[in-house]
Amino acid sequence: MSRPSLKLLSLALVAGLALAACDDPPPPPPQPQSNVQQLVFTRQPSSTVAGTALVDIEVQLQNSAGTPVDEPGERVTLALVSAPPGVTFNELQAPLEGGVATFKGITLNRAGTGYVFEARKGSLRKLSASFTLSAGPASALSIVSQPADATIDSPIAPAVRVVASDAFGNPRSETPGRVTAELTGGTGATLTGSTNVPLVGGVAVFSDLRLETVGEYSLTFRSPGLSSVQSQNFRVKPGAPAALAFVAQPSNVTAGEPVAPTITVTLRDRQGNATTEATATITLTLGSNPGNATLSGTLSASTVAGVATFSNVRLDKAGTGYTLRAAAGGLQGATSAAFDVSPSTPVRIGFIAQPATATAGAALAPMEIAVQDAFGNTVPVTARITVALGANPGNDTLTGTLALDTVDGVARFTTLTLRKATRGYTLTATSQALGNATSAAFEVIPAEPAQLLFGVQPSNGTAGVSFSPNIQVRLLDAFDNQTRSTASVTLELDSNPGNGRLFGRTTVAAAAGVAVFPNLFVNKAASGYTLRATSGALVATSTPFAISASGPVAVVFQTQPPSVTAGVPFSPAVAVQVRDAFGNLSTGRVTLSLETNPGADALTGTLVADTVAGVASFTNLVLRKAAPGYSLRASVAGTPGAVGPRFTVQAAAASRLAFLRQPATRSVLNAPLGPETQVRALDAFDNLATGFTGPISVALGNNPTAATLSGTLTVNATAGVATFADLRLGTAGTGYTLATTSPGLLSTESGRFDVVQARLVYTAPTTGKLRLLRNAASTDTLLVLDLVANENLTGYGVGFNLPVDLNRVRLDSLVPGTALPAGSNPVAARAALPLSGPMQGILTAVQSQKASGTGAVASDTAVPAGAVLFTLRLSLASSSPGLIFDGASLGAAFNAAMRDKLGNDVVRRTELGIGRLEVLSP
């Protein structure tokens, strides 16, 4: 059993004996005998090692006065009523001799805690104290997770787990050493993976054992000093399918005919073996597809004995060099041998090069019309083909050579022309013997711009208001088609009777031949304006239009208070102006709202007011939640509104107390009540009264043990908050509360909390040139550790990084020693235990001689054996039992060294002795 378990066992035993003493006080002076009887354990079961006989257990029959009662011939039964899972115990009986039943030689083999016996006699019952059984010395290996069947592709899974145990199979978590796995069954195989692994917590985990040869095997596990163990037999099977292979290849074929002979595909594992036991669904696709064909037929088939058969595969397009691709899930696919597909009998004509988008007045791109079989393959025969317009959305005339004979089955038309730009044209091809074919729809696009035209004329408008709808100017080609030009078009005032200005973006790049001018407006009212549009040498003039005057367009805060008090009307009153586009005061209805609301408050008062002489006043506005950064928004219909400057709502006078930080729900006896306890003063609206600096006192509210609260009990608030950092209780108990008071303020009470006895236990190291040793000034809740030289050394500086449990201990201070002078103002020594960041939970302690400044030392210093280099003070932070650090098993985060002035290690990481620190509590 590990040291922490032994110590916890000792505490549990002491607690059990104390409980037994409490249950069974010394017998009182003789009293008249009562008829009421009871059972009492006069000798309790004690903790021991599993498999070792317990001390004799004695149970006494007493009357209610505590006097022994002798009933010769009567027997007492002993039963086990609480034990770890899996423990069996047959009830025992012992005769009453002189009023006492004695149970001898009881042995239990399962290690664990929480064992409890019950003594019974008739209706009488009595529970013993709880006791613990620890595991005996490690003597054997046992397998808790046997190897299962595997394949050559995978490690044995789940991981094989081997534990070190005592003679009764109880695990020994602290057992050191390594365990080796050996192959003890099968032939011609090699066991690979991590075959020698460490015991961690008494368990060796083999997670990547692998065999690459099929067979039946078993494993033997060995560790020095422990008896070996052999696993159950397991099998290694062939691997999973890894690849596909064509067995019967496709041959040359005619379009639309089934490929012959029947195609077959097999499954292979990664070593090329057939995997006849495996099943998979195999899919055929085209690998090489020179004719852009469609593969049809049954293209997906399940394997039977590892083989998939495809009997009716067809392709519809002629071509040379087709291949098929077989695939199945994550398996490596296979590609067939190449084969050819030839065309079938001619049955029709079809467009093989469709008419493309053309420019008005220019020849269409060459089009090709072919003689085809039923699958669209070109058949090389001669035929006469004539073309004409099919769909004619532009009401145009097709010109050029309209009839040609095919060459190798194809007629190519290169001189066709159309002039009207639009979408949706089609061509119709006709052959007397093979019927008709219609092309895909195509588009004729405009030629280059040749003229300008106002598509949307400027309308009558209002000064400062954009024209609606937006003015548009079109760029047309020589055939009156609207072009797709992106040329820039510029607008300017042509006729200007009001001496106004045209505002907005007056030069715009056209999109699809149309220049759209948003947000243009004229600032002066008048009738008879005209606009001139220009683009290069092209010019156009608009129709006349008129501009009238504008209305209100802007809102401005005239008055707003810089700060207010919660619950008090704003002073001075808020005032808002309404203006038109030219800066004149105007009329309007103003609505106020919160723009920024850091306090999540509701603005109250009159929030809607009409302007008087252009100004709206708000005299009774109130906010109740204190916070900086509020701002108001003033809104008027038809305007963007306005946001005022930010202001602060300050808290009102303090009226009550409340806990900002409660005492910890479980604190340590005679140690601070968890993190700092904080009490705040609030105003009537639950705002923190930051101006309150008066005294706040704390006392025990609920006090179940009549304890005395110590520490600083009265603190003057800072910015409305009083912090109590050193509150302590000297009596353990449950359900304590704190009550707060302050003159003139309503008091409050904390949540309930407990105080328990806990202590820091440090086991010193036994090796190391430097050792971290417990100082006699240590207490149960304060650990003082000296870094001591164990032999004569010479150096310049020393330090270490040590991972610790932040939940159980806190760093109080580092006191420099005198062995390596640290100088002064400042000293060359420091310690840190960060609560967050990359070094969270790493105790850093370092001291060096100063290289410069007050107390500087120029060379290395001799450190005699027994000298203290520095002293650390650590205090208990939690009553939760557990390990804080263990020098016997330090991880990669631990580092330590003593170095000379040149940076050479005098004492290396492995030569610094760190002990074991843990918290023990009830």
XYZ file of C-alpha atoms in Angstrom, residues 126-781:
656
model
C -24.754 -3.070 17.248
C -22.446 -1.776 14.455
C -18.675 -1.880 14.870
C -16.303 0.933 13.975
C -15.259 1.084 10.312
C -11.883 -0.467 9.469
C -9.612 -0.831 6.438
C -7.685 -3.709 4.854
C -4.607 -2.800 2.831
C -3.037 -4.921 0.132
C -0.059 -7.104 0.979
C 3.315 -7.021 -0.764
C 3.225 -7.392 -4.549
C 4.010 -11.002 -5.531
C 2.348 -11.824 -8.815
C 1.058 -10.564 -12.144
C -2.525 -11.015 -13.209
C -4.380 -10.215 -16.440
C -7.428 -7.990 -16.114
C -8.000 -7.560 -19.863
C -7.210 -10.700 -21.938
C -5.990 -10.559 -25.561
C -8.837 -10.942 -28.052
C -8.844 -12.313 -31.610
C -7.201 -9.945 -34.118
C -6.268 -9.705 -37.783
C -2.893 -9.142 -39.432
C -4.004 -5.567 -40.130
C -4.764 -4.457 -36.564
C -3.162 -4.466 -33.100
C -4.731 -6.673 -30.432
C -7.725 -4.750 -29.104
C -8.883 -3.819 -26.617
C -5.486 -3.194 -24.995
C -4.169 -6.026 -22.809
C -3.935 -4.850 -19.182
C -1.695 -6.594 -16.623
C -1.644 -5.623 -12.942
C 0.753 -6.233 -10.053
C -1.071 -7.758 -7.087
C -0.527 -9.375 -3.725
C -1.033 -13.075 -3.024
C -4.822 -12.566 -2.959
C -5.099 -10.645 -6.205
C -5.348 -7.179 -4.635
C -3.775 -4.577 -6.936
C -0.643 -2.801 -5.724
C -0.813 0.591 -7.409
C 2.593 1.742 -6.146
C 4.512 -1.279 -7.527
C 7.472 -0.099 -9.697
C 9.126 -1.923 -12.569
C 8.328 -3.038 -16.121
C 6.395 -5.945 -17.636
C 7.525 -7.885 -20.721
C 5.128 -9.642 -23.130
C 6.362 -12.805 -24.898
C 4.802 -14.981 -27.588
C 4.210 -18.518 -26.244
C 2.038 -20.073 -28.962
C 2.084 -20.387 -32.772
C 5.056 -20.754 -35.143
C 6.922 -18.517 -37.535
C 5.460 -15.340 -36.045
C 6.984 -12.240 -34.453
C 5.291 -10.173 -31.743
C 5.744 -6.469 -32.493
C 4.713 -3.236 -30.807
C 5.574 -2.090 -27.262
C 6.413 -5.426 -25.617
C 8.114 -3.946 -22.534
C 6.043 -1.315 -20.766
C 6.243 0.299 -17.292
C 3.881 -0.375 -14.423
C 1.970 2.875 -13.946
C -0.209 2.887 -10.875
C 0.420 -0.869 -10.694
C -0.943 -1.437 -14.218
C 0.950 -2.250 -17.423
C -1.062 -1.430 -20.563
C -0.087 -3.111 -23.871
C -1.959 -1.028 -26.454
C -0.182 -1.792 -29.741
C 0.769 -5.505 -29.771
C 0.560 -6.897 -33.307
C 1.104 -10.167 -35.210
C 1.422 -10.318 -39.005
C 1.135 -14.130 -39.341
C -2.134 -16.062 -39.201
C -2.380 -18.638 -36.379
C -3.418 -19.368 -32.790
C -1.278 -17.890 -29.990
C -1.038 -17.084 -26.304
C 1.083 -14.510 -24.449
C 3.194 -14.776 -21.287
C 3.834 -11.674 -19.149
C 6.885 -11.425 -16.891
C 8.265 -8.875 -14.405
C 11.338 -9.304 -12.146
C 10.374 -10.417 -8.648
C 6.774 -11.268 -9.592
C 5.334 -14.566 -10.744
C 4.499 -14.623 -14.449
C 1.069 -15.171 -15.979
C -0.070 -16.694 -19.299
C -3.020 -15.362 -21.278
C -5.888 -17.264 -22.830
C -5.467 -18.435 -26.445
C -6.423 -16.069 -29.249
C -6.401 -16.196 -33.056
C -4.842 -13.964 -35.731
C -6.949 -14.069 -38.895
C -6.293 -13.003 -42.510
C -6.410 -9.294 -43.223
C -9.346 -7.301 -44.427
C -9.836 -6.790 -48.147
C -7.417 -4.127 -49.362
C -7.595 -4.161 -53.162
C -9.594 -5.279 -56.187
C -8.452 -7.144 -59.331
C -10.105 -7.842 -62.716
C -10.232 -11.569 -63.519
C -12.328 -11.494 -66.760
C -11.512 -8.298 -68.762
C -13.940 -6.358 -71.053
C -13.553 -6.800 -74.874
C -14.274 -4.587 -77.941
C -18.007 -3.973 -78.430
C -20.642 -2.126 -80.535
C -22.421 0.839 -78.921
C -25.444 -0.359 -76.961
C -24.404 -4.050 -76.953
C -23.435 -5.936 -73.708
C -19.698 -6.327 -73.098
C -18.647 -9.965 -73.560
C -17.378 -12.126 -71.972
C -18.921 -11.500 -68.523
C -16.693 -9.224 -66.380
C -15.548 -10.563 -62.964
C -13.686 -8.727 -60.150
C -12.125 -10.315 -57.000
C -11.200 -9.098 -53.479
C -7.538 -9.216 -52.346
C -5.968 -8.390 -48.959
C -2.895 -6.134 -48.676
C -0.583 -9.107 -49.187
C -2.401 -10.132 -52.354
C -4.313 -13.063 -50.897
C -7.881 -13.811 -51.864
C -10.276 -12.966 -49.053
C -13.084 -15.379 -49.789
C -14.680 -14.945 -46.361
C -15.044 -11.188 -46.771
C -17.959 -9.531 -48.506
C -18.127 -6.192 -50.278
C -20.231 -4.348 -52.801
C -18.165 -3.539 -55.902
C -19.125 -0.722 -58.269
C -18.002 -0.314 -61.893
C -17.376 3.135 -63.384
C -15.627 4.362 -66.492
C -11.892 4.899 -66.007
C -10.787 6.223 -69.390
C -13.780 7.699 -71.277
C -12.610 8.921 -74.720
C -16.177 9.135 -76.098
C -17.789 10.728 -73.026
C -19.997 7.628 -72.831
C -22.569 6.595 -70.250
C -21.981 3.232 -68.604
C -25.225 1.264 -68.045
C -26.383 -2.160 -66.906
C -25.864 -3.740 -63.473
C -22.923 -1.646 -62.207
C -22.986 -2.663 -58.545
C -22.693 -6.265 -57.352
C -22.009 -8.008 -54.044
C -19.194 -10.535 -53.889
C -19.882 -14.256 -53.590
C -16.854 -16.136 -52.207
C -14.884 -12.925 -52.840
C -15.937 -12.537 -56.535
C -18.393 -10.016 -58.066
C -19.905 -10.765 -61.536
C -21.136 -8.140 -64.069
C -23.038 -9.704 -67.026
C -24.860 -6.842 -68.861
C -22.529 -3.829 -68.973
C -23.107 -1.470 -71.960
C -21.613 1.796 -73.339
C -23.439 4.169 -75.662
C -20.623 6.256 -77.208
C -18.085 5.183 -79.820
C -14.443 5.620 -78.929
C -10.990 3.993 -78.740
C -9.252 3.153 -75.462
C -12.066 2.866 -72.923
C -11.224 1.364 -69.516
C -13.370 0.349 -66.560
C -12.647 1.200 -62.918
C -13.710 -1.147 -60.079
C -14.162 0.374 -56.606
C -15.457 -0.800 -53.226
C -15.495 1.482 -50.193
C -11.966 2.223 -48.968
C -10.319 -0.589 -50.944
C -7.632 0.016 -53.558
C -9.456 0.046 -56.883
C -8.543 -1.722 -60.128
C -8.485 -0.587 -63.757
C -9.362 -2.948 -66.630
C -7.519 -3.461 -69.904
C -8.398 -0.974 -72.676
C -11.151 -1.765 -75.206
C -12.975 0.012 -78.115
C -16.632 0.889 -78.841
C -17.756 1.276 -82.500
C -20.880 3.186 -83.782
C -24.154 1.450 -84.687
C -26.575 1.941 -87.733
C -27.390 5.624 -88.792
C -30.922 6.696 -87.770
C -30.921 10.526 -87.519
C -29.005 13.790 -87.826
C -27.863 15.913 -84.864
C -25.870 19.016 -83.936
C -22.398 18.030 -82.707
C -21.115 21.657 -82.660
C -23.960 23.924 -81.499
C -24.346 27.558 -82.575
C -22.536 29.767 -80.051
C -23.203 33.303 -78.915
C -22.676 35.654 -81.856
C -22.294 39.401 -82.376
C -24.961 41.294 -84.348
C -23.836 41.656 -87.993
C -20.944 39.168 -87.632
C -20.838 35.502 -88.795
C -21.893 32.857 -86.288
C -19.148 30.544 -85.045
C -18.852 27.357 -87.201
C -21.619 24.780 -86.549
C -21.424 21.036 -87.269
C -24.326 18.672 -88.017
C -23.646 14.921 -88.184
C -25.337 11.706 -89.312
C -25.793 9.679 -86.063
C -26.785 6.274 -84.746
C -29.368 5.800 -81.982
C -26.783 6.760 -79.341
C -25.582 9.969 -80.974
C -22.374 8.522 -82.433
C -21.310 9.993 -85.788
C -21.674 7.523 -88.704
C -19.310 8.363 -91.655
C -21.847 8.491 -94.596
C -22.863 11.244 -97.094
C -26.174 13.214 -96.827
C -27.571 16.679 -97.881
C -28.382 18.975 -94.915
C -30.256 22.330 -94.989
C -30.448 24.857 -92.106
C -33.052 27.535 -91.266
C -34.165 29.617 -88.268
C -36.259 27.631 -85.793
C -37.117 30.009 -82.930
C -36.782 33.661 -84.118
C -37.405 35.961 -81.075
C -35.679 38.918 -82.822
C -37.860 38.598 -85.991
C -34.573 38.535 -87.957
C -33.408 36.955 -91.261
C -30.720 34.248 -91.405
C -28.155 34.910 -94.178
C -25.161 32.898 -95.508
C -24.743 29.374 -97.055
C -27.808 27.417 -95.854
C -27.304 23.907 -97.502
C -24.233 21.536 -97.512
C -23.334 17.843 -98.104
C -21.710 15.919 -95.216
C -18.019 14.936 -95.316
C -17.288 11.762 -93.243
C -20.816 12.139 -91.881
C -20.454 15.854 -90.851
C -21.689 19.132 -92.498
C -19.896 22.302 -91.299
C -21.659 25.768 -91.646
C -19.336 28.837 -91.311
C -21.065 31.874 -92.962
C -24.405 32.269 -91.135
C -25.265 35.820 -89.890
C -27.984 37.572 -87.714
C -28.406 41.326 -86.814
C -31.005 41.588 -84.018
C -29.614 41.064 -80.521
C -31.671 38.840 -78.259
C -31.700 35.432 -76.578
C -33.528 32.269 -77.582
C -32.669 31.793 -81.286
C -32.548 28.191 -82.547
C -31.611 26.600 -85.885
C -33.404 23.701 -87.613
C -31.377 21.194 -89.705
C -33.171 18.981 -92.287
C -32.083 15.809 -94.167
C -34.571 14.172 -96.566
C -33.649 10.613 -95.502
C -32.908 11.187 -91.788
C -35.432 13.833 -90.643
C -34.930 17.060 -88.711
C -32.821 18.293 -85.746
C -33.090 21.494 -83.707
C -30.083 23.237 -82.180
C -29.730 24.452 -78.625
C -30.872 28.023 -78.025
C -28.221 30.680 -78.529
C -27.880 34.421 -78.200
C -26.956 37.277 -80.537
C -25.265 40.058 -78.573
C -25.071 43.740 -79.554
C -22.199 45.299 -81.451
C -20.142 48.232 -80.085
C -21.987 51.423 -78.864
C -22.959 53.916 -81.622
C -25.548 56.219 -79.853
C -26.815 57.415 -76.391
C -30.459 57.538 -75.247
C -32.044 58.527 -71.897
C -33.805 55.337 -70.792
C -35.245 56.999 -67.627
C -35.597 60.811 -67.813
C -35.000 63.050 -64.745
C -38.299 63.718 -62.900
C -39.450 66.777 -60.968
C -37.779 66.641 -57.517
C -37.052 68.318 -54.183
C -33.891 70.219 -53.268
C -31.444 67.848 -51.586
C -33.586 64.782 -52.390
C -32.327 62.197 -54.876
C -34.157 61.817 -58.200
C -36.654 58.966 -58.119
C -36.654 56.810 -60.106
C -32.902 56.789 -60.792
C -31.874 58.415 -64.057
C -30.714 55.893 -66.683
C -28.751 56.368 -69.921
C -28.584 53.550 -72.529
C -25.723 52.837 -74.992
C -27.066 51.407 -78.338
C -25.271 49.830 -81.315
C -25.826 50.670 -85.010
C -28.750 48.166 -85.191
C -30.590 49.778 -82.209
C -29.625 46.926 -79.914
C -28.841 47.899 -76.357
C -25.146 47.106 -75.964
C -23.352 45.347 -73.115
C -20.865 48.153 -72.854
C -19.224 49.094 -69.547
C -18.098 52.501 -70.823
C -18.388 55.468 -68.462
C -21.228 57.973 -68.910
C -21.084 61.490 -67.413
C -24.091 63.702 -66.488
C -23.996 67.478 -66.022
C -26.478 70.338 -65.875
C -27.170 71.619 -69.396
C -29.937 74.192 -68.811
C -29.442 75.687 -65.245
C -32.108 78.349 -64.456
C -31.606 78.139 -60.633
C -27.812 78.405 -60.724
C -27.823 75.118 -58.829
C -25.334 72.281 -58.514
C -25.726 68.641 -59.424
C -24.624 66.501 -56.448
C -23.855 62.814 -56.292
C -21.926 60.451 -58.512
C -22.108 62.087 -61.897
C -19.832 59.640 -63.769
C -20.928 55.998 -63.757
C -19.636 52.904 -65.561
C -22.430 51.264 -67.539
C -23.523 47.708 -66.748
C -24.911 45.724 -69.690
C -25.161 48.941 -71.712
C -27.094 50.908 -69.056
C -25.611 53.616 -66.808
C -27.726 54.062 -63.647
C -27.233 57.216 -61.546
C -28.440 56.749 -57.945
C -28.521 59.496 -55.312
C -28.271 62.432 -57.743
C -29.927 65.653 -56.555
C -29.957 69.416 -57.248
C -29.714 71.867 -54.322
C -31.597 74.910 -55.746
C -35.302 75.179 -56.578
C -36.215 76.228 -60.160
C -38.088 75.083 -63.318
C -36.612 74.252 -66.752
C -33.475 72.305 -65.795
C -32.077 69.834 -68.394
C -29.209 67.300 -68.215
C -26.548 66.452 -70.822
C -25.154 62.892 -71.041
C -21.757 62.229 -72.691
C -19.666 59.101 -73.332
C -16.646 59.721 -75.516
C -17.987 61.385 -78.674
C -21.598 60.315 -77.990
C -24.037 62.987 -76.595
C -27.743 63.081 -75.512
C -29.942 65.754 -73.781
C -32.783 65.052 -71.276
C -36.296 66.478 -71.148
C -36.837 69.551 -68.836
C -37.608 69.073 -65.091
C -38.288 71.228 -61.962
C -36.820 71.250 -58.352
C -38.873 72.340 -55.290
C -37.756 73.235 -51.703
C -36.988 70.520 -48.981
C -38.186 69.868 -45.418
C -36.508 68.846 -42.094
C -33.593 66.429 -42.398
C -31.379 66.645 -39.267
C -31.503 66.323 -35.441
C -28.936 67.858 -33.039
C -28.596 67.535 -29.218
C -28.567 71.040 -27.763
C -28.316 70.148 -24.039
C -27.485 66.878 -22.245
C -26.182 66.441 -18.653
C -22.629 64.995 -18.324
C -23.710 62.669 -15.484
C -26.774 61.867 -13.376
C -27.631 60.132 -10.102
C -29.657 56.914 -10.093
C -33.357 57.652 -9.488
C -32.928 61.476 -9.800
C -34.326 63.427 -12.833
C -31.682 64.590 -15.363
C -30.394 68.093 -14.685
C -30.112 70.185 -16.747
C -33.056 68.989 -18.855
C -32.251 67.398 -22.239
C -32.961 69.662 -25.269
C -32.958 68.575 -28.964
C -32.977 70.732 -32.150
C -34.587 69.766 -35.518
C -33.064 71.263 -38.719
C -33.667 71.156 -42.473
C -31.039 70.329 -45.106
C -29.720 73.884 -45.064
C -29.267 74.224 -41.294
C -32.524 76.021 -40.425
C -34.569 75.118 -37.353
C -37.613 73.122 -38.300
C -40.653 71.445 -36.779
C -40.985 67.800 -35.816
C -41.901 65.281 -33.116
C -38.825 64.037 -31.218
C -38.662 60.596 -29.566
C -35.917 59.797 -27.046
C -34.539 56.277 -26.409
C -31.374 54.698 -25.039
C -28.762 54.166 -27.731
C -26.214 52.490 -25.432
C -27.536 50.866 -22.280
C -24.646 49.371 -20.251
C -26.877 48.974 -17.178
C -29.722 47.207 -19.055
C -32.022 49.888 -17.604
C -35.348 51.399 -18.762
C -35.459 55.141 -19.479
C -38.552 56.676 -17.819
C -40.195 60.104 -18.014
C -41.703 61.951 -20.975
C -39.953 60.433 -23.977
C -41.905 62.101 -26.859
C -42.120 65.903 -27.324
C -42.943 68.311 -30.198
C -40.507 71.095 -31.035
C -41.170 74.685 -29.980
C -39.174 77.135 -32.132
C -37.215 74.150 -33.384
C -36.347 72.754 -29.888
C -37.924 69.832 -27.965
C -37.315 69.798 -24.155
C -37.414 66.758 -21.804
C -37.594 67.721 -18.111
C -38.279 64.500 -16.122
C -36.003 61.774 -17.506
C -34.830 59.136 -14.966
C -32.422 56.153 -15.002
C -31.884 53.813 -12.036
C -28.970 51.490 -12.932
C -25.488 52.920 -12.290
C -22.976 52.501 -15.130
C -20.681 54.593 -17.344
C -21.272 54.887 -21.081
C -25.019 55.553 -21.440
C -26.068 57.565 -24.497
C -29.388 58.843 -25.845
C -30.826 58.623 -29.359
C -33.143 61.357 -30.609
C -35.380 60.223 -33.474
C -37.569 62.304 -35.819
C -39.572 60.798 -38.673
C -37.883 61.436 -42.014
C -34.413 61.990 -40.484
C -31.567 59.665 -39.460
C -31.851 60.940 -35.885
C -28.893 61.705 -33.627
C -26.930 60.062 -30.811
C -25.816 62.231 -27.915
C -22.481 62.083 -26.085
C -21.935 59.363 -23.498
C -22.679 60.053 -19.834
C -22.498 58.258 -16.494
C -25.252 57.230 -14.094
C -23.820 57.276 -10.575
C -25.104 55.166 -7.702
C -27.351 56.779 -5.090
C -26.547 56.720 -1.367
C -25.871 53.277 0.136
C -28.908 51.626 1.763
C -28.076 47.934 2.344
C -25.285 45.359 2.480
C -24.785 42.262 0.320
C -22.064 39.626 -0.028
C -19.935 40.098 -3.145
C -17.835 36.993 -2.367
C -19.160 34.386 0.069
C -16.917 32.449 2.479
C -15.859 29.091 1.021
C -18.432 26.341 1.650
C -15.689 24.197 3.245
C -12.734 25.832 5.033
C -9.851 24.592 7.122
C -9.672 24.927 10.899
C -7.570 27.965 11.948
C -6.978 28.890 8.279
C -8.517 31.748 6.241
C -12.149 31.079 5.241
C -11.265 30.283 1.624
C -10.542 33.210 -0.739
C -11.124 36.730 0.549
C -14.661 37.348 1.802
C -16.085 40.579 0.324
C -19.153 42.615 1.348
C -20.500 45.476 -0.763
C -22.787 48.420 -0.069
C -25.734 48.826 -2.499
C -28.120 51.712 -3.073
C -31.914 51.364 -3.268
C -31.614 50.260 -6.918
C -29.012 47.490 -6.266
C -26.157 49.597 -7.618
C -22.737 49.297 -5.977
C -22.422 52.471 -3.872
C -18.831 53.260 -4.917
C -18.830 56.461 -2.846
C -19.455 54.539 0.393
C -16.311 54.325 2.602
C -17.892 53.648 5.987
C -17.107 50.738 8.332
C -18.571 47.282 7.679
C -18.429 44.611 10.383
C -18.838 40.838 10.244
C -19.747 38.399 13.012
C -20.941 34.828 13.236
C -24.635 34.521 12.428
C -25.437 30.832 12.757
C -22.882 29.458 15.245
C -23.561 25.750 15.866
C -20.451 25.239 18.075
C -20.331 28.585 19.994
C -17.080 29.263 18.126
C -15.149 32.554 18.134
C -14.545 34.355 14.828
C -11.022 35.817 14.653
C -9.286 38.146 12.241
C -10.083 41.720 11.185
C -13.820 41.958 11.862
C -14.402 45.618 10.892
C -13.105 47.088 7.617
C -13.689 50.487 6.016
C -15.115 50.039 2.535
C -13.111 51.044 -0.539
C -15.295 52.131 -3.469
C -18.235 50.485 -1.674
C -16.506 47.120 -1.030
C -15.038 45.805 2.243
C -12.559 42.910 1.967
C -12.005 40.499 4.877
C -8.815 38.545 4.125
C -7.949 36.895 7.460
C -11.192 35.548 8.953
C -10.632 32.269 10.812
C -12.519 29.845 13.059
C -10.829 27.706 15.703
C -13.659 25.186 16.132
C -14.735 22.666 13.520
C -18.428 22.564 12.708
C -21.101 22.592 9.985
C -23.669 25.240 9.061
C -21.806 28.412 10.096
C -22.946 31.740 8.581
C -21.540 35.290 8.668
C -23.717 38.329 9.498
C -22.753 41.841 8.338
C -23.637 45.224 9.829
C -22.907 48.870 9.118
C -24.505 51.943 10.760
C -27.619 53.052 8.868
C -27.544 50.171 6.343
C -29.670 47.033 6.151
C -27.614 43.981 7.188
C -27.298 40.618 5.406
C -26.214 37.054 6.148
C -23.919 34.741 4.168
C -24.644 31.252 2.917
C -23.850 28.329 5.189
C -20.291 26.963 5.366
C -18.366 24.257 7.222
C -15.000 24.287 9.027
C -13.055 21.026 9.162
C -9.748 19.821 10.626
C -7.099 19.259 7.956
C -3.312 19.165 7.949
C -0.322 19.292 5.664
C 1.891 16.167 5.874
C 5.388 16.291 4.360
C 7.667 13.256 3.934
C 11.288 14.384 3.549
C 13.528 13.040 0.734
C 16.343 10.610 1.591
C 18.685 11.358 -1.338
C 20.051 14.359 -3.192
C 22.957 16.797 -2.997
C 20.319 19.443 -2.225
C 17.209 18.486 -0.257
C 13.922 20.262 0.481
C 13.412 19.650 4.234
C 10.617 20.509 6.713
C 11.449 23.349 9.116
C 10.432 22.982 12.776
C 8.381 26.175 12.460
C 5.817 24.234 10.385
C 2.282 23.667 11.673
C -0.678 21.586 10.482
C -1.735 24.392 8.117
